[in-house]
Coordinates of C-alpha atoms in Angstrom, one line a residue:
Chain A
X1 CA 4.8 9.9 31.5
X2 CA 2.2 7.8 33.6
X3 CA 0.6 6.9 30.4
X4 CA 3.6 5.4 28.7
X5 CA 4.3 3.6 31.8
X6 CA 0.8 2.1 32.1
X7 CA 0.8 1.5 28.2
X8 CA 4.3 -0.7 28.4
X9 CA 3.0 -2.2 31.3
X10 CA -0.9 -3.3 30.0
X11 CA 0.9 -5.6 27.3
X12 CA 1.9 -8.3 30.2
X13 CA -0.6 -10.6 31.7
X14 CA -1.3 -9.7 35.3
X15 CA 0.5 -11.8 36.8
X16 CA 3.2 -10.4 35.9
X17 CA 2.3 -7.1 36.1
X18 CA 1.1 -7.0 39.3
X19 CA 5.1 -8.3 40.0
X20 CA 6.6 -5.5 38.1
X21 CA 5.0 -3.0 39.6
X22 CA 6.5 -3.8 42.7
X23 CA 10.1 -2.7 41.3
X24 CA 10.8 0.2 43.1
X25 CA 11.2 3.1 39.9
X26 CA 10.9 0.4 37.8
X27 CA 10.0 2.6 34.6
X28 CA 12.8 4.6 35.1
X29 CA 15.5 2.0 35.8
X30 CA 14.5 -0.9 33.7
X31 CA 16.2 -1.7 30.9
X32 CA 15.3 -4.7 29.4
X33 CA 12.5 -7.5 30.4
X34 CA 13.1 -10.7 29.4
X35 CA 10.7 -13.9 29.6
X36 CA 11.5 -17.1 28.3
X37 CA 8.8 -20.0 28.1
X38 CA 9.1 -22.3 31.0
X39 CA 12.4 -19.6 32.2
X40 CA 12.8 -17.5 34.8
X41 CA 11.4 -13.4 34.5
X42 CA 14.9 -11.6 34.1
X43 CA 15.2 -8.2 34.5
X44 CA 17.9 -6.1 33.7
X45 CA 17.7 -3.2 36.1
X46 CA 20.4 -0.6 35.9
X47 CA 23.2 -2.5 34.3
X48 CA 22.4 -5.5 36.5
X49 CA 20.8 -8.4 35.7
X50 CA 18.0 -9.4 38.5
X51 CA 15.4 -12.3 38.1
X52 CA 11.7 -11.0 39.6
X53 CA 10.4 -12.6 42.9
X54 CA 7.6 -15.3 42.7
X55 CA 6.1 -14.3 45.9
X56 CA 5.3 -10.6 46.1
X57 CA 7.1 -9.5 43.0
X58 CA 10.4 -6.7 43.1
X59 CA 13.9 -8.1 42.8
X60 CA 16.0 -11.1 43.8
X61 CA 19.4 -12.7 42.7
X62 CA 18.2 -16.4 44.0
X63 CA 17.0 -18.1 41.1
X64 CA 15.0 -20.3 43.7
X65 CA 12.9 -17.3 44.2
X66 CA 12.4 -16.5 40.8
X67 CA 9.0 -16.0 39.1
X68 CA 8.4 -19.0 36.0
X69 CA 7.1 -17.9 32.8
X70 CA 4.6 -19.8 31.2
X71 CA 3.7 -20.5 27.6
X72 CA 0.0 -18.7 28.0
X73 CA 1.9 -15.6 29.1
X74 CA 4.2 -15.5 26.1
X75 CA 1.1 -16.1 24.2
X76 CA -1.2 -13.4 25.5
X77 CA 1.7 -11.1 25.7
X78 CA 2.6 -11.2 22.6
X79 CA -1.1 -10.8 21.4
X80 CA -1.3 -7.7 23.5
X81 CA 2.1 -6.1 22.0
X82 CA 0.4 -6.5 18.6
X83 CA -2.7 -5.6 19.6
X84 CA -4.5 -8.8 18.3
X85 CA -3.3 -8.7 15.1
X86 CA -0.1 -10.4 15.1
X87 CA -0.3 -11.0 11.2
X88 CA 0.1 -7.3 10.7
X89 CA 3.5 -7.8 12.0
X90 CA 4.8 -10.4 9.5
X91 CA 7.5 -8.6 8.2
X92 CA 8.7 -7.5 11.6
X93 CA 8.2 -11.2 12.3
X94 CA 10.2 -12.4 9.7
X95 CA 13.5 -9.6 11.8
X96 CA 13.1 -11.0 14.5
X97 CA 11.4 -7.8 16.1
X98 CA 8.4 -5.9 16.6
X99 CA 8.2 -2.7 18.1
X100 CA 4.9 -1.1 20.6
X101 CA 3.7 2.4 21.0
X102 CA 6.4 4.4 23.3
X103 CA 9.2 2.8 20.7
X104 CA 9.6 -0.1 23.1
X105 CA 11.7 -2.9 20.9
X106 CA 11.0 -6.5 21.6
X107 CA 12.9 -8.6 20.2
X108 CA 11.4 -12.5 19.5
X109 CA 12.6 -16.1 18.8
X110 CA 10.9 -19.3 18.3
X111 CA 10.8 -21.6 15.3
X112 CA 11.6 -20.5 12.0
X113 CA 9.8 -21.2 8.8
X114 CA 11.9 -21.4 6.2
X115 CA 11.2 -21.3 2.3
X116 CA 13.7 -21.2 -0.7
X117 CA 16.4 -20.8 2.2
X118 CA 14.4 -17.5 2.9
X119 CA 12.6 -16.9 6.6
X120 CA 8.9 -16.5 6.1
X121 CA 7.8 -16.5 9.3
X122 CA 8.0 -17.6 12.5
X123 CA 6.3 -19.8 14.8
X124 CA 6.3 -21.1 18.8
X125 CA 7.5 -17.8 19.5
X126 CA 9.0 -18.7 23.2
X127 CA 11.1 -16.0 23.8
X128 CA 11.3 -12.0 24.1
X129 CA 13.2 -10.0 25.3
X130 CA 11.4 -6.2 26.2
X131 CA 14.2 -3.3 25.4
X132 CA 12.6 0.1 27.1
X133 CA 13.1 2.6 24.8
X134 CA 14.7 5.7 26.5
X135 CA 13.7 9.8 25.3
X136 CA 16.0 11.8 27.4
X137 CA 15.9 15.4 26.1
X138 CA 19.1 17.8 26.5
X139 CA 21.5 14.4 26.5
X140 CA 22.9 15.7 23.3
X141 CA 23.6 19.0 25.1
X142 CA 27.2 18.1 25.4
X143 CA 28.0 17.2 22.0
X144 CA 26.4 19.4 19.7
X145 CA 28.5 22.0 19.5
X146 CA 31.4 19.5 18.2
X147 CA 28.5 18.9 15.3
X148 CA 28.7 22.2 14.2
X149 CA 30.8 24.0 11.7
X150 CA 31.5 27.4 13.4
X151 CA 33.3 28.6 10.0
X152 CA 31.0 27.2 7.4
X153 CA 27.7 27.6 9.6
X154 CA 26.8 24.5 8.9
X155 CA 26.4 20.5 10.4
X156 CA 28.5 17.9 9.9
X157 CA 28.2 14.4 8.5
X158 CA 27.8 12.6 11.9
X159 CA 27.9 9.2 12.2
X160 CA 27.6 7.6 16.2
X161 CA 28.8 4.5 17.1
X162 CA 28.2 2.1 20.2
X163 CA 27.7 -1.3 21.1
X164 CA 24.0 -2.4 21.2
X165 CA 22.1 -0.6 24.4
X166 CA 24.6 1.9 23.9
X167 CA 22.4 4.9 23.8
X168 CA 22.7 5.4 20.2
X169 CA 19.4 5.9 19.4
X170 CA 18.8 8.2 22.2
X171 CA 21.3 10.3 21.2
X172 CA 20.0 10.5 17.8
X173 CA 16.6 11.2 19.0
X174 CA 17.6 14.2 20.8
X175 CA 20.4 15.1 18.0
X176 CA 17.1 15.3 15.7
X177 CA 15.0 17.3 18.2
X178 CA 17.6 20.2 18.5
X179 CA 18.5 19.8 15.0
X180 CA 15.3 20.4 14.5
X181 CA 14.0 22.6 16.8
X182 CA 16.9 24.9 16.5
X183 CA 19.3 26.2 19.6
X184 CA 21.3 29.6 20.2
X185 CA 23.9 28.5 18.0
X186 CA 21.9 27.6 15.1
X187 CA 19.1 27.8 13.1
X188 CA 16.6 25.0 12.9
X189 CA 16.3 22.9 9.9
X190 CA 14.2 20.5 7.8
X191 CA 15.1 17.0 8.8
X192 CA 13.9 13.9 7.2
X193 CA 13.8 10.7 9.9
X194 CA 13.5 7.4 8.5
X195 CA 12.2 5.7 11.2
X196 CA 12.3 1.8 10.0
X197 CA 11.8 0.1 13.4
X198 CA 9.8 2.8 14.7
X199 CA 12.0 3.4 17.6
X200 CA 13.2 7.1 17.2
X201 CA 9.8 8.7 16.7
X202 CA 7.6 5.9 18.2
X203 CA 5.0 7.2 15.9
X204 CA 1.5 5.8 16.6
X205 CA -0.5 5.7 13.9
X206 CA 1.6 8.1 12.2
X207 CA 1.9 10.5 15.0
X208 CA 5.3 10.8 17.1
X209 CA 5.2 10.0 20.5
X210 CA 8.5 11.1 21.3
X211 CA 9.9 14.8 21.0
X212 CA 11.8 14.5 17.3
X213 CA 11.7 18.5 16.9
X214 CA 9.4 21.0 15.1
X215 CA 10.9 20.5 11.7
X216 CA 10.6 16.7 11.6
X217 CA 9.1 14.6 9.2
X218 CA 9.2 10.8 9.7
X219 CA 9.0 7.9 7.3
X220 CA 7.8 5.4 9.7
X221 CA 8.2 1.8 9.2
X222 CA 10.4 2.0 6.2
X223 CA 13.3 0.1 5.1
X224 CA 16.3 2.7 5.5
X225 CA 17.8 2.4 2.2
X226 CA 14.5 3.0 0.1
X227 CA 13.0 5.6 2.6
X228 CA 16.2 7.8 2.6
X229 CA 15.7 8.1 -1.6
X230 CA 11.9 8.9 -1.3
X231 CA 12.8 11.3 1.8
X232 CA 15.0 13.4 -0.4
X233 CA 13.1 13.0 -3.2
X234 CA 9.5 14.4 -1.5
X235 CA 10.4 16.1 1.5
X236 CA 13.6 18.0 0.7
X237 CA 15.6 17.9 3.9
X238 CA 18.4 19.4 4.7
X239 CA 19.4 16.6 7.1
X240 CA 18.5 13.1 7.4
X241 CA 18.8 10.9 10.3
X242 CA 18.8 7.2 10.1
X243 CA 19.8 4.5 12.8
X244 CA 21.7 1.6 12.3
X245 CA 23.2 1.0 8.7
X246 CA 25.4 -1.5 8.3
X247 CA 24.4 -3.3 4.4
X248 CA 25.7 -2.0 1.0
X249 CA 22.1 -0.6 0.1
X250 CA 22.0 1.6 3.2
X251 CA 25.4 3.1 2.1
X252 CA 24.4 3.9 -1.2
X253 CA 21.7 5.7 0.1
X254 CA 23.6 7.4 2.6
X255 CA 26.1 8.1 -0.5
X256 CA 23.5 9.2 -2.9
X257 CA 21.7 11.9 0.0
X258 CA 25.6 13.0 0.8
X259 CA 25.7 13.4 -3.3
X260 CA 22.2 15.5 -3.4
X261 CA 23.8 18.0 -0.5
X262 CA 21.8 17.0 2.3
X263 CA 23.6 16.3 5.6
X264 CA 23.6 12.7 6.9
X265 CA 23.2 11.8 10.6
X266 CA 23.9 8.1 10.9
X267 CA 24.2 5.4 13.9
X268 CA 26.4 2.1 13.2
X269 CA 26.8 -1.0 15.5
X270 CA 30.6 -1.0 16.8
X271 CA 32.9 -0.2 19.4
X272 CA 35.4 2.5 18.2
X273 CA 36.5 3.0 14.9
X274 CA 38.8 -0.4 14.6
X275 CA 35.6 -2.4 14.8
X276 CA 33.7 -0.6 11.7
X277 CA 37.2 -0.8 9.6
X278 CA 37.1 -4.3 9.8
X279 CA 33.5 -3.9 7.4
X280 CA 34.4 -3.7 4.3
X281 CA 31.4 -1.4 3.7
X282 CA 32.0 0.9 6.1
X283 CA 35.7 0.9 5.8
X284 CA 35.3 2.2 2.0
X285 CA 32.9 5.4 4.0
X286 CA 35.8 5.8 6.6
X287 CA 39.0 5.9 3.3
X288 CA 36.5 8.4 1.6
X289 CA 35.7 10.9 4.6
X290 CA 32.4 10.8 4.3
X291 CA 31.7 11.6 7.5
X292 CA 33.3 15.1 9.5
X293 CA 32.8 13.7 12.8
X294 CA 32.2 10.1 14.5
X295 CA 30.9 10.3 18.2
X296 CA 32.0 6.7 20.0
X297 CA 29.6 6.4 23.1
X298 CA 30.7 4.7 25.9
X299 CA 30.2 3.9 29.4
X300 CA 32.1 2.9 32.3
X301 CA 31.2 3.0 36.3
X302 CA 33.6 5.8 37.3
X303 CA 33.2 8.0 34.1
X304 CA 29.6 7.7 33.8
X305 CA 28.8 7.8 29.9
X306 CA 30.7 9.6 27.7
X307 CA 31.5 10.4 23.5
X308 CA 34.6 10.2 22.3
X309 CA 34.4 12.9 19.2
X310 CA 36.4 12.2 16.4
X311 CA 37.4 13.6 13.2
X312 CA 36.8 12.8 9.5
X313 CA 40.0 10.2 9.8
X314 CA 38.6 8.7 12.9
X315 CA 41.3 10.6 15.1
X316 CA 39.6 11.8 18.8
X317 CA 39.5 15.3 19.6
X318 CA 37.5 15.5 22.2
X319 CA 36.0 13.2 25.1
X320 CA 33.0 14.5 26.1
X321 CA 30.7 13.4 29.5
X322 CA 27.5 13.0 29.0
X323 CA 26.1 13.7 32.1
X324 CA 23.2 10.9 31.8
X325 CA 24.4 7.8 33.2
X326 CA 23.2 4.7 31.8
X327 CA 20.3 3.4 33.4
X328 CA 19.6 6.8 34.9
X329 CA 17.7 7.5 31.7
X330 CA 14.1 9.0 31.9
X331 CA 11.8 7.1 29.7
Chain B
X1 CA -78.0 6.2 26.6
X2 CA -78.8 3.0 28.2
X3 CA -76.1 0.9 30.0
X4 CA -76.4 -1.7 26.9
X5 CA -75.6 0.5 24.5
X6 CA -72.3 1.6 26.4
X7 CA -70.9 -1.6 27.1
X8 CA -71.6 -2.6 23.3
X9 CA -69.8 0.9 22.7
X10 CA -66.7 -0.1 25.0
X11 CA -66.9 -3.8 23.2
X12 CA -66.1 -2.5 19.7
X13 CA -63.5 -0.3 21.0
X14 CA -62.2 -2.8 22.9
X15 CA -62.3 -4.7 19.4
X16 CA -60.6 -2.0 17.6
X17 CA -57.8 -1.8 19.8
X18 CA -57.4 -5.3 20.3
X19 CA -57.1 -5.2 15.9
X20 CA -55.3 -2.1 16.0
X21 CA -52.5 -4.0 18.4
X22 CA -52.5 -7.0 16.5
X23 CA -51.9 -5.5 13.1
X24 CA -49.3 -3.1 14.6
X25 CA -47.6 -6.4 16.2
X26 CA -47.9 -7.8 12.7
X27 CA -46.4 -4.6 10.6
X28 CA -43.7 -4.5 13.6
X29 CA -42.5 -8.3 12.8
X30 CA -42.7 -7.6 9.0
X31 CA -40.6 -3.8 9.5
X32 CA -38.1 -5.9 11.5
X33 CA -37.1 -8.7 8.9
X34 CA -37.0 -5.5 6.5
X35 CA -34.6 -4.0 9.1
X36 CA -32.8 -7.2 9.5
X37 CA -32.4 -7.6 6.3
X38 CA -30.8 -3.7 5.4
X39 CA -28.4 -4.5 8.6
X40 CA -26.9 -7.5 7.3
X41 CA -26.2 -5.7 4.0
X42 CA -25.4 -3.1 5.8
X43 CA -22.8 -5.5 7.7
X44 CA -21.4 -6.9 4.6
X45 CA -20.7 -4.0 3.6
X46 CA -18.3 -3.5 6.7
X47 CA -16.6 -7.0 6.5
X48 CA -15.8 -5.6 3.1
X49 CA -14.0 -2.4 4.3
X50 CA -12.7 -4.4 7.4
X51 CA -11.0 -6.8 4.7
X52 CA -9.6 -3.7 2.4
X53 CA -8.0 -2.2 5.7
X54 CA -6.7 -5.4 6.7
X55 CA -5.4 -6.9 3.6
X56 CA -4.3 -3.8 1.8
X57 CA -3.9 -1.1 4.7
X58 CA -2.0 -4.1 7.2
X59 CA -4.3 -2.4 10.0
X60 CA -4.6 -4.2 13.4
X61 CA -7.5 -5.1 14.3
X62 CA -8.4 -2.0 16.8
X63 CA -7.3 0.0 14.1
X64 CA -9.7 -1.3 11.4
X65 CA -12.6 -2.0 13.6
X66 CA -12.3 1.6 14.2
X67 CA -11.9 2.8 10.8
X68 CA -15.1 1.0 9.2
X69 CA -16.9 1.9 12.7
X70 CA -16.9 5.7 12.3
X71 CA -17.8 5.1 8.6
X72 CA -21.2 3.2 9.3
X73 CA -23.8 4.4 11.6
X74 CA -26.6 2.3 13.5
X75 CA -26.2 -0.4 15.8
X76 CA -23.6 -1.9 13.8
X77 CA -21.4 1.2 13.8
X78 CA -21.3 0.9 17.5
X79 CA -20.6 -2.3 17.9
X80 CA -17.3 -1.9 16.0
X81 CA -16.3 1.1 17.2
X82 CA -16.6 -0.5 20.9
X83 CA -14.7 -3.8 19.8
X84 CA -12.8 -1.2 18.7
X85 CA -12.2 0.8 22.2
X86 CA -12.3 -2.4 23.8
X87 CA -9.4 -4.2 22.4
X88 CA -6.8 -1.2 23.2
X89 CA -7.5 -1.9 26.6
X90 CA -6.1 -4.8 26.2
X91 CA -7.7 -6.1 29.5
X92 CA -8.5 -9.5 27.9
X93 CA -6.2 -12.5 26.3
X94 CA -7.3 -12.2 22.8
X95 CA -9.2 -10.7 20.5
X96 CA -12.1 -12.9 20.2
X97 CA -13.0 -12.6 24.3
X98 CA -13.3 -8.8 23.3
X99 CA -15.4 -9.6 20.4
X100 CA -18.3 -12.1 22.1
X101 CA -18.1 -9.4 25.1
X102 CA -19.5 -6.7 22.5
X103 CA -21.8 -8.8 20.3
X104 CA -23.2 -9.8 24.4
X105 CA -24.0 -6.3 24.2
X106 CA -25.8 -5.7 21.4
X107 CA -28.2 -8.1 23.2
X108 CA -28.8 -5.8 25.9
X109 CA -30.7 -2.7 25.8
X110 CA -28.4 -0.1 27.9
X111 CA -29.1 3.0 25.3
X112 CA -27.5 2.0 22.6
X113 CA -29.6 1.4 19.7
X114 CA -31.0 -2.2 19.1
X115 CA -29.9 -4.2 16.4
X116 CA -32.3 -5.9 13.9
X117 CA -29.7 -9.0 14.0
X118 CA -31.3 -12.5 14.9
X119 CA -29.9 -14.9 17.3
X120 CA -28.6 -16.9 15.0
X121 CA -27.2 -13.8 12.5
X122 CA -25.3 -13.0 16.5
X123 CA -23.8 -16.2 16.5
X124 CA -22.5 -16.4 13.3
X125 CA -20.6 -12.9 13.5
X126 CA -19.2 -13.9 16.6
X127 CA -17.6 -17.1 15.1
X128 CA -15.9 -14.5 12.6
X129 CA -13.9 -13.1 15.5
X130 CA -12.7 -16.5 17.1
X131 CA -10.6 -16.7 13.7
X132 CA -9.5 -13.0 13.4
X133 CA -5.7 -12.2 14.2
X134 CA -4.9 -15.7 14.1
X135 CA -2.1 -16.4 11.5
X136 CA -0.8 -14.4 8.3
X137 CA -3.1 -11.3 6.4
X138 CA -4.1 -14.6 3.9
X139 CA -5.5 -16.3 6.3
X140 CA -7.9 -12.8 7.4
X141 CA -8.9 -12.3 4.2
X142 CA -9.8 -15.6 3.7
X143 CA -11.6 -16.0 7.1
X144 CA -14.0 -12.6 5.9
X145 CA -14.7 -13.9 2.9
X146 CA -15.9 -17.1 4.0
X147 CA -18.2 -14.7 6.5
X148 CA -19.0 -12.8 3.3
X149 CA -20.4 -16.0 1.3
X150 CA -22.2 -17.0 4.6
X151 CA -23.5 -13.4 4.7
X152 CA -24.5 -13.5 0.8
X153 CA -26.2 -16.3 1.2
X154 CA -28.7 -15.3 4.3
X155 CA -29.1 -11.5 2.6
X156 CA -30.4 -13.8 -0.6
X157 CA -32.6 -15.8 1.2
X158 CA -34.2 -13.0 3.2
X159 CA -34.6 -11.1 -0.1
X160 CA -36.2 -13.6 -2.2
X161 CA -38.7 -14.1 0.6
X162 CA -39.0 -10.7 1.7
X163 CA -42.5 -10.2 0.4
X164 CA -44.2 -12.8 1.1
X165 CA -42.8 -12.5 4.5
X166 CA -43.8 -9.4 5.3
X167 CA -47.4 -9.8 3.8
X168 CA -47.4 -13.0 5.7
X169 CA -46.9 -11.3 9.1
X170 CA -49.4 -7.8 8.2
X171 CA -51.9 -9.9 6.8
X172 CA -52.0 -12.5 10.6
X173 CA -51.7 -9.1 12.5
X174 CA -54.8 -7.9 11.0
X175 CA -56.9 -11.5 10.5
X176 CA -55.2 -12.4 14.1
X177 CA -57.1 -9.0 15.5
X178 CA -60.1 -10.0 14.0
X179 CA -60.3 -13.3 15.1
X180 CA -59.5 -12.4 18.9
X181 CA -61.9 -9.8 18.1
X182 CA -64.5 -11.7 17.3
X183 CA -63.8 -14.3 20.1
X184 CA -64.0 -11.7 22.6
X185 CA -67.0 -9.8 21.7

């Protein structure tokens, strides 16, 4: 744990390190970082935002007090998340996003170079915003046994569905490890993770960082649609797992792996079931019943977090806590 | 023996020596512009494996340094396998402070094994990492092969005078000896 806190926290310059550090728990609390050239250092620190004191570091709420980031820290911190070699990033340059070791997603904005009305790159990159990527193990605890078909002895076609910094991907993390790894109730199984922006796995050169289960295999880095085909295709799993689809070529994947009888585990932007009708795309996968089970995350201040499991028609059955409230995860 | 004889005795091996350490200075210098020479090709041959991991494997640099580092043994081997260590750190702003930092080193004699590499060969390889990371994976490629023509172009220079340069500095070793030699007796 202490070395994915120090790794997170070597990409910043020190002088805004040595500000961070003073946040009391701040690994475990932190949710996002965000610095903005010539902004202040926000910090969004268990569901509230915070700006990060000039003069000794922690917290404040008065902007006066606030610690400025420059352009050079931008600049060397973005050189440090890509260890030197920001051209190795292009493509994750021309998304808007680049992912470090831990599965830590930073998302970046600047000037955009345009070609043929296509991005090619980016330049003056002057703003990132530092999403802390969360493993908390047993959060899927709850829900699992709504996955499972007691009669047929088998999984469901999941799909999970939050806003962004939901806790989707968490939950799919862990889904995967017990999936995997198998429990009391079932039997553990081959699962194939395509892992396009490296957040679910964190793999580091091609090992995962985080716990994804025994009977893993990850296709890091790759575009969801294509690495779903070559999964099934080379790997033969019984289940595979991919976060955030949304286009037409990630549904025709997820179509074609439903078609060759392996399970699907899917995350999707949105929150409830109204808001992915309205895509055409994913309404078609709703009318069709591809999926036995949606799980809508959510979380308020009394309930905590919770998943709202519903069936193949999008109709809830059960409302499940998840005991891990948001901002309370481990990291 | 009479006390003449002895200190003519001491004279010629005081001679011999003194020819004996200038020739061994001389087939030093000449075994060192050989070595010079096989370490330059030796470090082409590493830009070239640096660029195939960079260009086709879309390594970063630690990563690459690395690879090519534990292929290649010597001095050279080292140096890129501590660039290598070094950048992970990340203690520094960019990649080319990490870079002059180790070519500093080879410089130094703190038990790693010297390098053959002039001043000038020193320099020249640490101008190739002021450019490295700096843009797109075109822009790499095409900052190591303009290291690689550079680096042709010294190897064929040292080669083509390679012989005469080495006879050159065995044959003033030896004549060098004499002459002190002589002087001093």
């Amino acid at each position: 744990m202490v070395k994915r806190e120090e790794t997170l926290l070597k990409m910043f310059p020190e002088e805004i390190r040595k500000r961070i550090v003073q946040i009391p728990d701040w690994f475990e609390q932190v949710q996002e970082i965000r610095l903005r050239v010539g902004g202040p250092l926000l910090i969004q620190y268990g569901n509230r935002e915070f700006f990060v004191r000039s003069d000794r570091g922690g917290l404040c709420k008065d902007q006066k007090e606030a610690y400025q980031v420059s352009p050079k820290q931008i600049r060397e911190t973005l050189e440090h998340m890509a260890s030197y070699s920001l051209y190795a990033f292009e493509e994750e340059i021309r998304q808007g996003y680049l992912t470090i070791p831990g599965g830590h997603r930073i998302g970046i904005a600047g000037k955009t170079i345009v070609q043929s009305g296509e991005i090619r790159s980016m330049k003056f990159l002057s703003f990132l915003n530092i999403r802390l990527a969360h493993e908390v193990l047993g959060c899927a605890d709850e829900v699992l046994p709504y996955l499972f078909d007691q009669d047929q002895k088998k999984l469901f076609n999941t799909m999970i569905l939050s806003p962004p910094r939901g806790g989707k991907t968490t939950l799919l993390r862990d889904l995967v490890r017990q999936i995997s790894d198998g429990s009391s109730q079932m039997d553990g199984v081959t699962v194939g993770l395509v892992d396009e922006r490296s957040e679910i796995a964190a793999c580091y050169q091609g090992v995962p960082q985080n716990d994804v289960g025994i009977r893993t295999d990850v296709l890091d880095a790759c575009p969801k649609a294509h690495g779903m085909m070559m999964l099934i295709r080379t790997m033969a799993p019984r289940v595979v797992a991919v976060d955030e689809i949304g286009s037409r070529m990630d549904m025709e994947a997820v179509e074609y792996a439903m078609n060759c009888g392996c399970l699907v585990i899917a995350t999707v932007h949105g929150n409830g079931m109204e808001d992915i009708r309205k895509k055409p795309v994913l309404d078609r996968m709703i009318q069709e019943k591809w999926f036995d089970r949606y799980l809508i995350l959510k979380h308020t201040m009394t309930d905590g977090m919770t998943a709202t499991v519903c069936d193949a028609e999008g109709n809830s059955i059960v409302v499940v806590s998840l005991s891990v409230r948001a901002g309370a995860f481990k990291k | 023996m009479s006390s003449k004889a002895v200190i003519f005795g001491l004279r010629c091996l005081g001679a011999v020596l003194v020819i004996l350490g200038a020739s061994g200075f001389g087939i030093s210098m000449a075994v060192q512009y050989t070595k010079r020479l096989s370490q330059l090709e030796q470090l082409r041959r590493m830009i070239f494996l640096l660029k195939g991991q960079i260009v086709y494997a879309n390594a970063s640099l630690p990563e690459a340094f690395e690879a090519v580092g534990k292929r290649e043994k010597g001095p050279l081997g080292a140096l890129f396998l501590a660039a290598a260590k070094q950048a992970e750190t990340l203690e520094e702003a960019n990649f080319s402070a990490v870079w002059e930092q180790e070519i500093g080193k080879l410089e130094e004699k703190n038990g790693r094994e010297q390098s053959a590499l002039s001043r000038s060969d020193r320099q020249s390889l640490a101008g190739l990492g002021r450019h490295l990371g700096f843009l797109d994976r075109e822009m790499q490629e095409r900052n190591l092969l303009l290291y690689l023509e550079e680096l042709d172009e010294q190897i064929a220079q040292l080669r083509g005078h390679r012989q005469e340069t080495c006879r050159l500095y065995t044959s003033l070793g030896v004549m060098g000896g004499i002459f002190l030699a002589v002087i001093l007796i």
